[in-house]
CSV table of C-alpha atoms in Angstrom, one decimal:
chain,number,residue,atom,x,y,z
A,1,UNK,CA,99.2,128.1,196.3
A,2,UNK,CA,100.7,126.7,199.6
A,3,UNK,CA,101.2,123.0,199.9
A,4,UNK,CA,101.7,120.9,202.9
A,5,UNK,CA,105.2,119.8,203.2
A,6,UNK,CA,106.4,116.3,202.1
A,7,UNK,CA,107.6,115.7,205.5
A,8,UNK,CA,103.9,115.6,206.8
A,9,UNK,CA,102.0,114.6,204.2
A,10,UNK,CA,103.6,111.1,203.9
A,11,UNK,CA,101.8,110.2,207.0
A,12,UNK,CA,98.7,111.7,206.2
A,13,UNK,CA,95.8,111.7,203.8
A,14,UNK,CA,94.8,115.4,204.2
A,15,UNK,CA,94.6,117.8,201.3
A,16,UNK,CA,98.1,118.4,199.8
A,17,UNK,CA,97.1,122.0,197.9
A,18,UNK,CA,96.0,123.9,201.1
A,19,UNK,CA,94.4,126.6,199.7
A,20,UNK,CA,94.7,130.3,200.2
A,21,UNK,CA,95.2,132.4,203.2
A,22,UNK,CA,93.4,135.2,203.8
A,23,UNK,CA,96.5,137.5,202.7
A,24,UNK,CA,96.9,136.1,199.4
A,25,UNK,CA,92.8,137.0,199.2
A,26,UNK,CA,93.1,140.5,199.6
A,27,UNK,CA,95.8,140.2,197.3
A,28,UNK,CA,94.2,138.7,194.3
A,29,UNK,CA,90.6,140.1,194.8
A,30,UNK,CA,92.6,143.3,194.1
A,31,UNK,CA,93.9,141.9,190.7
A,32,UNK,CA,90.3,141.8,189.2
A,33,UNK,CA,89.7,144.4,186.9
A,34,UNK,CA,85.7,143.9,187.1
A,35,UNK,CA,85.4,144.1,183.1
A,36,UNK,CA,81.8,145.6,182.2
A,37,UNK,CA,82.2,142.9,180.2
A,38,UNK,CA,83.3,140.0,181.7
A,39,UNK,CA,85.0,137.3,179.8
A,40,UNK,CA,85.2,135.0,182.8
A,41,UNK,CA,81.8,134.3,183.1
A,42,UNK,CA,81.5,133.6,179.8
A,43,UNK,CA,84.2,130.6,180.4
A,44,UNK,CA,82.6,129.3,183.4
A,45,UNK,CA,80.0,126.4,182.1
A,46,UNK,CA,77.8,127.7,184.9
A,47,UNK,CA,78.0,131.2,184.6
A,48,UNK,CA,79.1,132.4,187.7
A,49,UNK,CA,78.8,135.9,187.8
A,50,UNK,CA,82.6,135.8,189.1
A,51,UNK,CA,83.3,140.0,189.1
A,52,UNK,CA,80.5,140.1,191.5
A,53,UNK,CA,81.7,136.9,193.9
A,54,UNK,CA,85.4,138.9,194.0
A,55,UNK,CA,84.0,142.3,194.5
A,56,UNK,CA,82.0,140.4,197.6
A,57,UNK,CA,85.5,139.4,199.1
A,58,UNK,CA,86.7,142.6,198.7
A,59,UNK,CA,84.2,144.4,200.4
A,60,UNK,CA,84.8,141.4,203.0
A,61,UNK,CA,81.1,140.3,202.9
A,62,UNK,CA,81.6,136.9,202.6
A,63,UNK,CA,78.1,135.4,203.4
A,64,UNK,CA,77.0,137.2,200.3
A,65,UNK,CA,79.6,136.2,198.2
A,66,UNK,CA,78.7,132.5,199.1
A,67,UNK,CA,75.6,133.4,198.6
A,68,UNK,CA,76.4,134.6,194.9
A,69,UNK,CA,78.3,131.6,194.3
A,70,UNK,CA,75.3,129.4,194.9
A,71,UNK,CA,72.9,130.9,193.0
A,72,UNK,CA,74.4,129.4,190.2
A,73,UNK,CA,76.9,126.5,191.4
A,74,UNK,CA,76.0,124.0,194.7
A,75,UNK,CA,78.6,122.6,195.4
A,76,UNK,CA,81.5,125.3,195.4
A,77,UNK,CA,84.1,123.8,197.0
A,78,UNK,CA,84.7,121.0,195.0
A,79,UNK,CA,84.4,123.2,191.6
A,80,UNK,CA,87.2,125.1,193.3
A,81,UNK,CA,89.7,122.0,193.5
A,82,UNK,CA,88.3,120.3,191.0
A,83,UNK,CA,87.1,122.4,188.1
A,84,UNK,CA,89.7,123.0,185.0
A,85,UNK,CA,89.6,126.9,185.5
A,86,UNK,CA,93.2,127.1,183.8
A,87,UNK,CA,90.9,126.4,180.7
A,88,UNK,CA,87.8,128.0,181.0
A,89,UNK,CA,87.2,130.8,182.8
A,90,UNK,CA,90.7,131.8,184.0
A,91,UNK,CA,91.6,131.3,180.7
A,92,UNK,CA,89.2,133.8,179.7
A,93,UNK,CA,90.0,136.6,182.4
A,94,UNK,CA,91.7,139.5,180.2
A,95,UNK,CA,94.9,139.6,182.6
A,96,UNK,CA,96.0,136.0,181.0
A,97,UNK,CA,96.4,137.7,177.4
A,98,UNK,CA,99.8,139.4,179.1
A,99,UNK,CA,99.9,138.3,182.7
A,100,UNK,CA,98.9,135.6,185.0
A,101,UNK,CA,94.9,135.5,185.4
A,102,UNK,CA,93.1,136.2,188.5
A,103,UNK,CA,93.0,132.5,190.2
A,104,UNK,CA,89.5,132.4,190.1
A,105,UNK,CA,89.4,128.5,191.2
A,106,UNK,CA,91.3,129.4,194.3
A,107,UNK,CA,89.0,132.4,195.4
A,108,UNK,CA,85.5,130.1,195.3
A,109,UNK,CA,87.6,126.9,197.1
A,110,UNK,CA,88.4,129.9,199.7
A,111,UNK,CA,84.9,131.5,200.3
A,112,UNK,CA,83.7,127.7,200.2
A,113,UNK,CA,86.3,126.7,203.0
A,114,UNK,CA,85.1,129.5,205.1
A,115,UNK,CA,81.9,129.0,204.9
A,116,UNK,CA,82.4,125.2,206.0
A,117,UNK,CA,84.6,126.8,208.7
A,118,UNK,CA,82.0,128.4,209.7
A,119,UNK,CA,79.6,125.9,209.8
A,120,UNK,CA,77.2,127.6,207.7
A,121,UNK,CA,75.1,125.8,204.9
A,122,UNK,CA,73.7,128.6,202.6
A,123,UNK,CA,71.4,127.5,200.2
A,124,UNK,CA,69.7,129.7,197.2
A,125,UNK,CA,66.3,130.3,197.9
A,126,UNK,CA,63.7,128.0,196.6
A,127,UNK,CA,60.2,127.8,195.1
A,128,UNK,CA,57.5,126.3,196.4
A,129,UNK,CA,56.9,123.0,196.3
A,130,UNK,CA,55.0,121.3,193.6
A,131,UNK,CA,53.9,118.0,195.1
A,132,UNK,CA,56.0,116.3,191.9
A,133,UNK,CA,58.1,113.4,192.8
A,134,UNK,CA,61.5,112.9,191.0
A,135,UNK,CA,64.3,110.3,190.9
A,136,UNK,CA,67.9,110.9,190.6
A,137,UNK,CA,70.0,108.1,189.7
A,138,UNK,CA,73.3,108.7,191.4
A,139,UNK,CA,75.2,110.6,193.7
A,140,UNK,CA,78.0,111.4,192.4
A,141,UNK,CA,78.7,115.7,191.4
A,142,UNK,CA,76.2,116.0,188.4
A,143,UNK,CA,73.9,113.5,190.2
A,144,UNK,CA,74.0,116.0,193.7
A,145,UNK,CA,73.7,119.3,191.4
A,146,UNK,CA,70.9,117.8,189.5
A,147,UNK,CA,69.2,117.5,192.5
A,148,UNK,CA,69.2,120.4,194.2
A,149,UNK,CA,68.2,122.3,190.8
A,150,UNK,CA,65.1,120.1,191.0
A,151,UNK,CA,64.4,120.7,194.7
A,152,UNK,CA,65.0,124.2,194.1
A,153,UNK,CA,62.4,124.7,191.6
A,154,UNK,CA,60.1,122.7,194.2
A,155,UNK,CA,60.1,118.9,193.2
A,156,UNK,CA,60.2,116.3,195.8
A,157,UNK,CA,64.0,114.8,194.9
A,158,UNK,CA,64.8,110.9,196.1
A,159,UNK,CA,68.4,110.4,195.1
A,160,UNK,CA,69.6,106.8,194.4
A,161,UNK,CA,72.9,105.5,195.1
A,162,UNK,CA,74.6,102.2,193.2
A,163,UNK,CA,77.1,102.1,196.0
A,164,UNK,CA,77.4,101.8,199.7
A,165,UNK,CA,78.4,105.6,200.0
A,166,UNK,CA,76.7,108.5,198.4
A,167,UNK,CA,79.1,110.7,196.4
A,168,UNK,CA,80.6,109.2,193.5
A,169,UNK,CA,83.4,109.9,192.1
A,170,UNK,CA,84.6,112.3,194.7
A,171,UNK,CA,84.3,109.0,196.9
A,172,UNK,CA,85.3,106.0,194.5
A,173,UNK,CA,87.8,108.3,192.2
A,174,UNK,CA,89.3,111.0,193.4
A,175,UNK,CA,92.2,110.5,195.1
């Protein structure tokens, strides 16, 4: 993965892991082997259906494959910095039993980053509402996906924050 240069980033507080560009996209998306029975999904501990996300990229329809990312995970581009992928569901992709493993991680921060890019803010669709009011106490990354499970299964979510800044831990502990 490219990283900004030492030089720069001493005066900076932008990311130092930059990401992928789209080159190295078409690269890796051709890597994935799209197992009939995919190993990877079974590592991720939300069960992204991660063959179908790559084969998205691939075809270069990358609304849908944001889309196909967040039917099952939010907030997808701070699981793709942020998430241990190395051990769980790169770790399960079948290339890592000889090679290197599709970089799974990198692929959903990339589709995330261009759909911020973008400025697009897709959202899975929802149910109707239910008139039932629920609380969640913090903001923080479980707090934030907690409550957009609830609003998407139609209850009125009211999210309460400790600190001054919603967020959490990606404001008060990550680096």
């Amino acid at each position: 993965m490219r990283e900004q240069d030492p030089s720069e980033r001493i005066h900076n507080f932008s990311e130092v892991a930059l990401g992928f560009t789209e080159e190295m996209v078409k690269t890796e998306v051709e890597r994935c082997l799209q197992c009939g029975d995919p190993k990877c999904v079974d590592g991720c501990p939300v069960n992204i259906d991660i063959p179908e996300f790559i084969r998205l990229i691939k075809e270069n329809d990358l609304l849908e494959a944001i889309r196909s990312i967040k039917n099952y995970n939010i907030l997808p581009a701070i699981c793709g910095r942020v998430c241990p992928q190395e051990i769980q569901c790169e770790k399960a992709c079948i290339l890592s039993k000889r090679w290197e493993p599709v970089a799974i991680g990198a692929l959903e921060r990339y589709i995330a980053d261009w759909e911020r890019k973008n400025q697009l803010k897709e959202c899975p669709d929802c149910e109707a509402p239910n008139q039932i009011k629920v609380a969640v106490i913090g903001s923080g990354p479980a707090g934030l996906t907690c409550a957009a499970d609830l609003a998407r299964y139609g209850f009125d979510v009211t999210i309460f924050e400790a600190f001054h800044k919603g967020g959490g831990v990606l404001v008060y502990g990550i680096p």
